[in-house]
Coordinates of N, CA and C and ligand atoms in Angstrom, one line a residue:
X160 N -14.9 117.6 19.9 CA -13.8 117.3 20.9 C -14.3 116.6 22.1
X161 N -13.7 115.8 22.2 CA -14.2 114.9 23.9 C -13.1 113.2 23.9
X162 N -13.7 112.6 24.7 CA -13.1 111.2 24.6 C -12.2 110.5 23.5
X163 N -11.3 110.1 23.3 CA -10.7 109.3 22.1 C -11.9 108.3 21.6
X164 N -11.7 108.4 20.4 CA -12.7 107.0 19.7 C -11.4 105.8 20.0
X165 N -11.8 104.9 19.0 CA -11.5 103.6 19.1 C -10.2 103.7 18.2
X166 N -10.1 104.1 16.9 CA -9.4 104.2 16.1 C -8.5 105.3 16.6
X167 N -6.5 104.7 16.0 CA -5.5 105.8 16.8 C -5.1 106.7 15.8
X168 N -5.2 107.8 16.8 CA -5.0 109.2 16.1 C -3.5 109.8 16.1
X169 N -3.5 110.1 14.7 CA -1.5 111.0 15.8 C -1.7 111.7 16.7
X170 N -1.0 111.8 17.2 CA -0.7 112.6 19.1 C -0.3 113.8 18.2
X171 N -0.2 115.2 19.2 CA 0.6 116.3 19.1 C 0.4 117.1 20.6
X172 N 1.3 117.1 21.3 CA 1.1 117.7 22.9 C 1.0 118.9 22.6
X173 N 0.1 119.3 23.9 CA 0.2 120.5 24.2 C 0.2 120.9 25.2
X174 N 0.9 122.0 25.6 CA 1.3 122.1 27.2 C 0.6 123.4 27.6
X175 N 0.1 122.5 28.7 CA -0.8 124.2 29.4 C 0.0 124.7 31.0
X176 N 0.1 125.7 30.5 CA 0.7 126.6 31.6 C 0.2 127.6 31.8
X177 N 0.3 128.4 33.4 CA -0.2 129.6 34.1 C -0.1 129.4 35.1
X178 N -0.3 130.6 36.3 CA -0.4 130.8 37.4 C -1.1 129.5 37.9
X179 N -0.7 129.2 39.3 CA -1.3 128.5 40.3 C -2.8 129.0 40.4
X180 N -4.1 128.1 40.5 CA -5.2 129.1 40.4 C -5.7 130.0 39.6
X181 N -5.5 129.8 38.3 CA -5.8 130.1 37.3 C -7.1 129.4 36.5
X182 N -7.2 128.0 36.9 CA -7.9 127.0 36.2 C -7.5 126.2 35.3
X183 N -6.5 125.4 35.9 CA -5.9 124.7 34.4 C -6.4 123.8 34.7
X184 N -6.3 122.7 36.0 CA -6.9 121.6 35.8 C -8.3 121.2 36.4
X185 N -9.3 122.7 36.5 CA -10.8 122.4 36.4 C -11.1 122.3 34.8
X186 N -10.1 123.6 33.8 CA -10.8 123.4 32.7 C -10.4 122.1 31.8
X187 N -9.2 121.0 32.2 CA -8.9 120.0 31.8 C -10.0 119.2 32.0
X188 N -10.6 119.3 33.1 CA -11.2 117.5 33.4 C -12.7 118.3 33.0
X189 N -12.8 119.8 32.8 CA -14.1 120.4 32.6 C -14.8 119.7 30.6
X190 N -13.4 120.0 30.2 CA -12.9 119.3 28.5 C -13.1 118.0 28.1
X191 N -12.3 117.0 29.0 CA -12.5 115.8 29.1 C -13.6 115.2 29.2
X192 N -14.1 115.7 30.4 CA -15.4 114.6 31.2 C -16.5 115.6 31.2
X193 N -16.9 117.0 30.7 CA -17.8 117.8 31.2 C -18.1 117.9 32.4
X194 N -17.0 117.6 33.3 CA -17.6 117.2 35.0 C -16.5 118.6 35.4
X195 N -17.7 119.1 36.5 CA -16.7 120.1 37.4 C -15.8 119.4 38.8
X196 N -14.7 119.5 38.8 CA -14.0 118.7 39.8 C -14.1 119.6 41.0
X197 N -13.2 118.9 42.2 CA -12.8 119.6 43.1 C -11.4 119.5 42.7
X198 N -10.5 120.6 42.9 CA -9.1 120.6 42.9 C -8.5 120.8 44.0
X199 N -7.2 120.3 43.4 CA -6.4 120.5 44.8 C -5.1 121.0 43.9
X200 N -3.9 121.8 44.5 CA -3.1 122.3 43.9 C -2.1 121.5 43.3
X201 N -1.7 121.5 41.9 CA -1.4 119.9 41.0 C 0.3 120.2 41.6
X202 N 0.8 118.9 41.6 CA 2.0 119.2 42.3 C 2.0 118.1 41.2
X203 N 3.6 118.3 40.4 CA 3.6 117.4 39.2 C 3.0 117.8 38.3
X204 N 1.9 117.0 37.3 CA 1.1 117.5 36.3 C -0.1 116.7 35.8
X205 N -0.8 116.3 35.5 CA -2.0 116.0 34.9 C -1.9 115.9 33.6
X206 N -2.5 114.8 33.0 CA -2.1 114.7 31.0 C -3.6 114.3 31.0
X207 N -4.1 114.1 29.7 CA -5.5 113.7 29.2 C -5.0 113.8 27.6
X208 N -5.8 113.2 26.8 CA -6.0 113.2 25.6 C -7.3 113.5 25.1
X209 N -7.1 114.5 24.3 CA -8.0 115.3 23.7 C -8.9 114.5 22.4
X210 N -9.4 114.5 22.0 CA -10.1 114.1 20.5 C -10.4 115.4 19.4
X211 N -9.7 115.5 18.4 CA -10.0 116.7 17.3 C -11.0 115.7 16.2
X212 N -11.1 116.6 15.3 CA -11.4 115.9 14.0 C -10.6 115.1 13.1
X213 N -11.2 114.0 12.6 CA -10.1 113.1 11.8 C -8.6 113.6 11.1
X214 N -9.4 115.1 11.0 CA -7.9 116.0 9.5 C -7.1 116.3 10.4
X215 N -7.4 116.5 11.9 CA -6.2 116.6 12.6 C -5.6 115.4 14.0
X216 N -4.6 115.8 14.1 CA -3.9 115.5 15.1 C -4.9 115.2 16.5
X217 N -4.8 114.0 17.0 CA -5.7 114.2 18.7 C -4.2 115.1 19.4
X218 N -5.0 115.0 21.0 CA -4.1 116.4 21.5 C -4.0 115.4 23.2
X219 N -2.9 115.3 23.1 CA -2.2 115.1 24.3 C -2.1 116.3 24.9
X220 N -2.5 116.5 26.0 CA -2.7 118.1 27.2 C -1.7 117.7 28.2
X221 N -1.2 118.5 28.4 CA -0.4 118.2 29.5 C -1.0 119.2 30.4
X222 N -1.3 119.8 31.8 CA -1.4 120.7 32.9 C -0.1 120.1 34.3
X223 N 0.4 121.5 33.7 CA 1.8 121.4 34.5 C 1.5 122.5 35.7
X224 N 1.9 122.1 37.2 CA 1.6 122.7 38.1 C 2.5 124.0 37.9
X225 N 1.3 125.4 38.3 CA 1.6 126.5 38.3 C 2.3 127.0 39.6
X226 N 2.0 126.6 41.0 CA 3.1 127.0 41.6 C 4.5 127.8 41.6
X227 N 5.1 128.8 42.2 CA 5.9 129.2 41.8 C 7.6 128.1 42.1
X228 N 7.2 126.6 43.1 CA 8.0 126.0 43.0 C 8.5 124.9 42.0
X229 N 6.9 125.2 40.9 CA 6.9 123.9 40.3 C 7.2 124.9 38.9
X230 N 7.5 126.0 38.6 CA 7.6 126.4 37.5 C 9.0 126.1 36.6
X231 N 9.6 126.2 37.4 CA 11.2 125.5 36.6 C 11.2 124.0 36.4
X232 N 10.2 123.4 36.6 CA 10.2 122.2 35.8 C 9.2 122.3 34.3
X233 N 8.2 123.6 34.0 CA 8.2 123.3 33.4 C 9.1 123.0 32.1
X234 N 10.0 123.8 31.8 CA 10.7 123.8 30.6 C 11.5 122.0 30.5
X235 N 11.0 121.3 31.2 CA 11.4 120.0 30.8 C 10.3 119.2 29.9
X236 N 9.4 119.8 29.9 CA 8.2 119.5 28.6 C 8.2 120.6 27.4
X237 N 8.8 121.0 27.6 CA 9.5 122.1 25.9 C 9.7 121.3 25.2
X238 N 9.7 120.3 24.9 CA 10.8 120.3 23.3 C 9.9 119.0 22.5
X239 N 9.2 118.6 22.8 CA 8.0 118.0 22.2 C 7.0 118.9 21.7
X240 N 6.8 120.1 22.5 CA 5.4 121.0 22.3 C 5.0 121.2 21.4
X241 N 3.9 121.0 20.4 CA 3.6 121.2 19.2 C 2.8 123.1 19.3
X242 N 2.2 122.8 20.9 CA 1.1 124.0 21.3 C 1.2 124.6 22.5
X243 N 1.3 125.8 22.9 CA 1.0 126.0 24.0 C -0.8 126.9 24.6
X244 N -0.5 126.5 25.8 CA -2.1 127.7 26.3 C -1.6 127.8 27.3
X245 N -1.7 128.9 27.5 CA -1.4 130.0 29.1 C -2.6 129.9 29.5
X246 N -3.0 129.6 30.9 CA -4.3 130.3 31.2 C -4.2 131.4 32.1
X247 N -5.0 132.3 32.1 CA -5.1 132.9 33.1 C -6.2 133.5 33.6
X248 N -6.6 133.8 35.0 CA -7.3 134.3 35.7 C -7.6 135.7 35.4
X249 N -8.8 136.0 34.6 CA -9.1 137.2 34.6 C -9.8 138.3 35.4
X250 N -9.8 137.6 36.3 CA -10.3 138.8 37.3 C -9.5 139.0 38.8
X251 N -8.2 138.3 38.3 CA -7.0 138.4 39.4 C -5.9 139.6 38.9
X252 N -6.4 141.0 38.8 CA -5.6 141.6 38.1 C -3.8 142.1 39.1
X253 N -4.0 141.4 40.1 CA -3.0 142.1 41.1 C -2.3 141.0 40.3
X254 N -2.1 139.6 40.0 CA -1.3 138.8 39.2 C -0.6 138.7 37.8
X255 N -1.7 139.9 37.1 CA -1.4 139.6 36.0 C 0.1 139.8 35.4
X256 N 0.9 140.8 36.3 CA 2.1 141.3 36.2 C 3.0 139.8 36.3
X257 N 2.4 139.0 37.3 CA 3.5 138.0 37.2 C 2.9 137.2 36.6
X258 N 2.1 136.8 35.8 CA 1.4 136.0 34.6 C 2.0 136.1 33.7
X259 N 2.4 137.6 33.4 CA 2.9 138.2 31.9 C 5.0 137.7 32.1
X260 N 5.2 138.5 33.3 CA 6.7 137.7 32.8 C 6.7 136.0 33.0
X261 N 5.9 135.2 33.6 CA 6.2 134.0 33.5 C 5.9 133.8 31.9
X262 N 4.6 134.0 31.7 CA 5.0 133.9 30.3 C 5.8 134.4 29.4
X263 N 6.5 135.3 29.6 CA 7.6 135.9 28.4 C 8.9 135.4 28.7
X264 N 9.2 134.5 30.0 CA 10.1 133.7 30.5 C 9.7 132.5 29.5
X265 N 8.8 132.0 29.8 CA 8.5 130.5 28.1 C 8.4 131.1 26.9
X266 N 8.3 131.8 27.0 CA 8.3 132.3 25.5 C 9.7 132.8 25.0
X267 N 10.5 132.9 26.0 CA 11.7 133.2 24.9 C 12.9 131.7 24.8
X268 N 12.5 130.9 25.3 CA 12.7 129.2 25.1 C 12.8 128.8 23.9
X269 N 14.4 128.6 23.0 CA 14.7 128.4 21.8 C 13.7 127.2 21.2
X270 N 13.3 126.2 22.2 CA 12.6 125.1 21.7 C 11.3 125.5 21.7
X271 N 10.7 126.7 22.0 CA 9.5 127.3 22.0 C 9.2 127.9 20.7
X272 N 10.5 128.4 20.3 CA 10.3 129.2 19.1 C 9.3 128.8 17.9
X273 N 8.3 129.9 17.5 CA 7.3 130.0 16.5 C 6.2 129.0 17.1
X274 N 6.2 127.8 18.5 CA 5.5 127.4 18.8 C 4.1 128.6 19.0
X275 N 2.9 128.1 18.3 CA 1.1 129.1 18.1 C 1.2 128.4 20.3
X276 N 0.6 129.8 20.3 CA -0.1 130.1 22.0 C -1.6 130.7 21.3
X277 N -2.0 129.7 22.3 CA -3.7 130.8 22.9 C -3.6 130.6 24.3
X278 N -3.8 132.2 24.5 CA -4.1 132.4 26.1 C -5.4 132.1 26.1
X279 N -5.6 131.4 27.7 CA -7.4 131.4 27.6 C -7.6 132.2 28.6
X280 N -8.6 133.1 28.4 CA -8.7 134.4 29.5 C -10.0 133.5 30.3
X281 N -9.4 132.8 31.4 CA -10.1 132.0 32.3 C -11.3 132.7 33.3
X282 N -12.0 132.2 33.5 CA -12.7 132.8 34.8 C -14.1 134.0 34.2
X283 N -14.5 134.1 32.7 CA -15.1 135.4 32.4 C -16.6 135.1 32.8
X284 N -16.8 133.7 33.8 CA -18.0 134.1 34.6 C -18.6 135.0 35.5
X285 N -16.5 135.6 36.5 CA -17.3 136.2 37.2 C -16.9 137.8 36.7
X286 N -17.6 138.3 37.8 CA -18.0 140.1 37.7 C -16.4 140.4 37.5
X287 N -16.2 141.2 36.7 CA -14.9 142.4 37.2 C -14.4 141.5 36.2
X288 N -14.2 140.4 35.8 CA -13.1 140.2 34.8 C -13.2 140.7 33.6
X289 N -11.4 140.7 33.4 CA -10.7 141.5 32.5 C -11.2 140.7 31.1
X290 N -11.5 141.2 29.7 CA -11.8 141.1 28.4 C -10.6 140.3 27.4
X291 N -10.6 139.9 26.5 CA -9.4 139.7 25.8 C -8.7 141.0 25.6
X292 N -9.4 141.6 25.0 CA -8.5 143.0 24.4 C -7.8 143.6 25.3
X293 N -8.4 143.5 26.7 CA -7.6 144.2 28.0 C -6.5 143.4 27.9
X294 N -6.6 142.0 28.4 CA -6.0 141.2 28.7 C -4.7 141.4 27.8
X295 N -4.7 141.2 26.2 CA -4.0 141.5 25.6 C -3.0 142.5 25.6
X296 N -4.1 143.6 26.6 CA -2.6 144.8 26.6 C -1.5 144.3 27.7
X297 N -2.7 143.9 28.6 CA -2.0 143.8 30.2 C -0.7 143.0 30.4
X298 N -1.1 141.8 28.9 CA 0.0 140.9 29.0 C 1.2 141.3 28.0
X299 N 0.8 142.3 27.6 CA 1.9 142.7 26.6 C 2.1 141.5 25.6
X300 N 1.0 141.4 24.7 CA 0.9 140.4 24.4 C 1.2 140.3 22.2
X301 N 1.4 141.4 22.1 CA 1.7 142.1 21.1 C 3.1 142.1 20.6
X302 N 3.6 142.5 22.1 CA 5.6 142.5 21.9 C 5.7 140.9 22.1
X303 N 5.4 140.0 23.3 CA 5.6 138.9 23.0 C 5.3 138.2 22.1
X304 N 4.7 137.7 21.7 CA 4.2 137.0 20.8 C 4.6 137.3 19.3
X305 N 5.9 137.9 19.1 CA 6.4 138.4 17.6 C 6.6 136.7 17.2
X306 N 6.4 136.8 15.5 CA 6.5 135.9 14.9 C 5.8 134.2 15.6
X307 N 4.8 134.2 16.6 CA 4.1 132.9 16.2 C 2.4 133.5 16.0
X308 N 2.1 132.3 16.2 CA 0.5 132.5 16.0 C -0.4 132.6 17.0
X309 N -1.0 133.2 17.5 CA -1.3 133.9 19.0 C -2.9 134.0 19.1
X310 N -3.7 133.4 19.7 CA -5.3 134.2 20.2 C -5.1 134.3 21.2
X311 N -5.9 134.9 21.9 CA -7.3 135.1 23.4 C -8.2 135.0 23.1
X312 N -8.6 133.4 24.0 CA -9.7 132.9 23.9 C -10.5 133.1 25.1
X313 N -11.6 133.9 25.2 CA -12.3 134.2 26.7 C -13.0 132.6 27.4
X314 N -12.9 132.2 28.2 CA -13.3 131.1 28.4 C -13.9 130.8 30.2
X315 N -14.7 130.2 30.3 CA -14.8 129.7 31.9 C -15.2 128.1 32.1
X316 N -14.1 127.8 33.1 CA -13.4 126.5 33.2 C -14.8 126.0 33.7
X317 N -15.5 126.7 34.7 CA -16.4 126.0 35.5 C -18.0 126.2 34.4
X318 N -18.2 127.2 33.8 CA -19.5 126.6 32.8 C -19.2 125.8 31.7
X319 N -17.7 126.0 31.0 CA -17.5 125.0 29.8 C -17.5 126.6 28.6
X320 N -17.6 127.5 29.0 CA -17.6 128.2 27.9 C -16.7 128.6 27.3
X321 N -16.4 128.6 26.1 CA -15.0 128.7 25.0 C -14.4 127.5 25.5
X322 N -14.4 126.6 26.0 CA -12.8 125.7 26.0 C -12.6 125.5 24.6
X323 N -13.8 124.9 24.4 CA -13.5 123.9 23.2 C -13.2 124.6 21.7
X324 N -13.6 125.8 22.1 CA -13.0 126.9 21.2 C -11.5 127.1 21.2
X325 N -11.1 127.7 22.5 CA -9.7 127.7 22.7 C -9.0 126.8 22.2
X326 N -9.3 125.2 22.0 CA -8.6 124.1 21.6 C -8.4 123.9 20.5
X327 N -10.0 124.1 19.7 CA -9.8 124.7 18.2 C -9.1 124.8 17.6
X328 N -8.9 126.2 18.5 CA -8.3 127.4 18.0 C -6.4 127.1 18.2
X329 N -5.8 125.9 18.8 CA -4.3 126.2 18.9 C -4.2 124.3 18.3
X330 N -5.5 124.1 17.5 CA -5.0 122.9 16.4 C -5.3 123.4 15.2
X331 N -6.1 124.9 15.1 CA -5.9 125.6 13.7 C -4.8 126.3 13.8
X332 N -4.1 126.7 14.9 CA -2.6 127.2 14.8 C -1.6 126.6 14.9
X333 N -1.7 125.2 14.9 CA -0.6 124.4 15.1 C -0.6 123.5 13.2
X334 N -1.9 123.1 12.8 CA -2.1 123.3 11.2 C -1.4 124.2 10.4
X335 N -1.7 125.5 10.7 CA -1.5 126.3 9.3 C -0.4 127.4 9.8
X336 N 0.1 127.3 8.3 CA 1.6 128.3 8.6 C 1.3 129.5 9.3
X337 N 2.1 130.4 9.7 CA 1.7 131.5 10.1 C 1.5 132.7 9.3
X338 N 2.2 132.7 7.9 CA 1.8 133.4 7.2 C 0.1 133.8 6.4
X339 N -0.2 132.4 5.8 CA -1.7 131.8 6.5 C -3.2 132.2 7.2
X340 N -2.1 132.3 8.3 CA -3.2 132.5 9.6 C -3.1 134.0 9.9
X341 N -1.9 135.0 9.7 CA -2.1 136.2 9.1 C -3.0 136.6 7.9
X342 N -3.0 136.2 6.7 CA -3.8 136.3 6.0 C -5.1 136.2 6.2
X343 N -5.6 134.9 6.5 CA -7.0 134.2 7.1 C -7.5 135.4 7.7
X344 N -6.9 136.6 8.9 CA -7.1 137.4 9.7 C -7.2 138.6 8.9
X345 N -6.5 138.8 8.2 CA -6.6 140.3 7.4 C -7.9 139.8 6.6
X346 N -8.1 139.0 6.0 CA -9.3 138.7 5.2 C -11.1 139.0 6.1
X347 N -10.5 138.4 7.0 CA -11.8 138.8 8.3 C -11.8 140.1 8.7
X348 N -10.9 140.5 8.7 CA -10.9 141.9 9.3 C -11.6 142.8 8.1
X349 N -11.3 142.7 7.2 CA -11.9 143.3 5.9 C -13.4 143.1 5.9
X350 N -13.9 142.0 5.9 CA -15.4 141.3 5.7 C -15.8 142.0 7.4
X351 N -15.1 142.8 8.4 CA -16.2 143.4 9.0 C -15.5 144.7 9.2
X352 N -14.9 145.2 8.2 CA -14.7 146.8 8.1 C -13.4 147.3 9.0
X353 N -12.6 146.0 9.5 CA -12.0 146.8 10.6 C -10.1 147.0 10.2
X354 N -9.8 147.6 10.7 CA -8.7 148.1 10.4 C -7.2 147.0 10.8
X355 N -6.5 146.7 10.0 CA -5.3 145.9 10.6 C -5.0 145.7 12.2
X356 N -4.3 147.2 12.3 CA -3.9 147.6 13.5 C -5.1 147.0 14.8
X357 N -6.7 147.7 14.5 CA -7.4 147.3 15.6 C -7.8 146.0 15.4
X358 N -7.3 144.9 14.3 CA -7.7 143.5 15.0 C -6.8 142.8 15.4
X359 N -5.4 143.5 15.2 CA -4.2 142.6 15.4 C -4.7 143.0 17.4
X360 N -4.6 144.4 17.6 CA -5.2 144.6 19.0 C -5.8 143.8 19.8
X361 N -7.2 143.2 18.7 CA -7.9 142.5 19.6 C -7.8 141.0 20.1
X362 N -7.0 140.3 18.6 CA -7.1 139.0 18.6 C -5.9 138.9 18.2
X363 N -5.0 139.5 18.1 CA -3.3 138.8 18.2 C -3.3 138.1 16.8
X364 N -2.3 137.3 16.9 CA -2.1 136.2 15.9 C -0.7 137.0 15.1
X365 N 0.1 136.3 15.4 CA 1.8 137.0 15.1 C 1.9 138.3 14.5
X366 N 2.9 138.6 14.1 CA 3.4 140.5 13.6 C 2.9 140.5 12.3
Ligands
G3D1804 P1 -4.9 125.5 38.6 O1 -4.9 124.1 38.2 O2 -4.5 126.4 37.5 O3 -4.0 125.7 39.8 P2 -7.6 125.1 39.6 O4 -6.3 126.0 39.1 O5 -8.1 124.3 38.4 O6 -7.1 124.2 40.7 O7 -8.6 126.2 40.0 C1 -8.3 127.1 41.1 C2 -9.6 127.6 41.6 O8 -10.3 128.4 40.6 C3 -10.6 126.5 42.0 O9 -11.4 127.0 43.1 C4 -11.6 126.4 40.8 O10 -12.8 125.9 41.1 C5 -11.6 127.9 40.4 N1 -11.9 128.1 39.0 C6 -11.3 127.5 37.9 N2 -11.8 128.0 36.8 C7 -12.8 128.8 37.1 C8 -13.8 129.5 36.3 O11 -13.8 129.6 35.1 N3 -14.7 130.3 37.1 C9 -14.7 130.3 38.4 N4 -15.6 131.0 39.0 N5 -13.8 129.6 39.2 C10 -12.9 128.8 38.5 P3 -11.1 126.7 44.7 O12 -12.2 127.4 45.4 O13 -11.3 125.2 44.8 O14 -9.7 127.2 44.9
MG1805 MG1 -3.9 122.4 38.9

């Protein structure tokens, strides 16, 4: 994943949304350029194009300002969305309450429907941040996420760790059916002894 090559790829957007301060667009230009930026708070939005592997789709990113003034514009980037990623701040736990209903506010968006989310649980460089599996509960991420395809991806915008996983990870969910990608998961879950219930817990991925 990095820069477009020469030859055009199909597009498939994907829209990143979360709190203001969460890291959306350090870990955008962190994706793009490997460069750590300075930010300033995005008023409007920020796009980049991604590079996947030839079998798939390149990835048009959008980072839509999280502000709580700029949030009702997003749903004017709904209806193209092939993907979404929430980011959020894991070691901002006094937010996470309003992380979770903004996100179950886009998530119940008719043109959202069965659209695959990966949350990227942002920030796990520093001390005190919260885990996927926490995260998971905190966001109530279990009840929302009925019927699409869902990870948490631990990630930190400022070393580069997981992005490019997270990205992966919502052009292997934007690929494969969800029935699929349930399977795929019960199959792993087996090859390390674990039980349905505790890996739908950990790593989500629809009902
Ligand atoms: P936003 O686009 O979601 O609003 P920004 O968020 O990308 O503007 O980031 C908000 C602040 O969080 C920035 O710090 C940025 O450097 C910091 N940040 C983003 N991601 C990480 C991360 O993974 N780890 C750490 N430690 N910090 C991160 P400032 O100080 O400029 O507000
Ligand atoms: Mg921003």
């Amino acid at each position: 994943m990095g820069t477009r090559g020469s030859k055009p790829q199909k597009q498939a957007q994907v829209l990143m949304l979360g709190l203001d301060g969460s890291g959306k667009t350090t870990l955008l230009y962190k994706l793009k350029y490997n460069e750590s930026v300075v930010t300033v708070p995005t008023v409007g939005f920020n796009v980049e194009t991604l590079d996947t592997d030839r079998s798939s789709p390149g990835l048009t990113v959008w980072d839509v300002g999280g502000q709580r003034k700029m949030r009702p514009h997003w749903k004017h980037h709904y209806s193209d969305t092939a993907g979404l990623v929430f980011v959020v701040d894991s070691c901002d736990q006094k937010r996470l309450d309003e992380a979770r209903k903004e996100l179950s506010r886009v998530l119940r968006y008719e043109s959202l429907k069965g659209v695959p989310l990966v949350v990227l649980a942002n920030k796990q460089d520093l001390p005190g941040a919260l885990n996927p599996e926490e995260l998971c509960v905190k966001l109530d991420l279990m009840r929302l996420c009925d019927s699409r395809g869902w990870f948490v991806q631990p990630c930190s915008a400022t070393t580069g760790m997981g992005l490019e996983e997270g990205f992966r990870r919502i052009v292997y969910l934007m690929k494969t059916p969800l029935k699929q990608t349930q399977e795929d998961i019960k199959v792993k879950m087996r090859s390390k002894g674990l039980s349905v219930t505790a890996m739908k817990q950990m790593f989500g991925c629809g009902s």
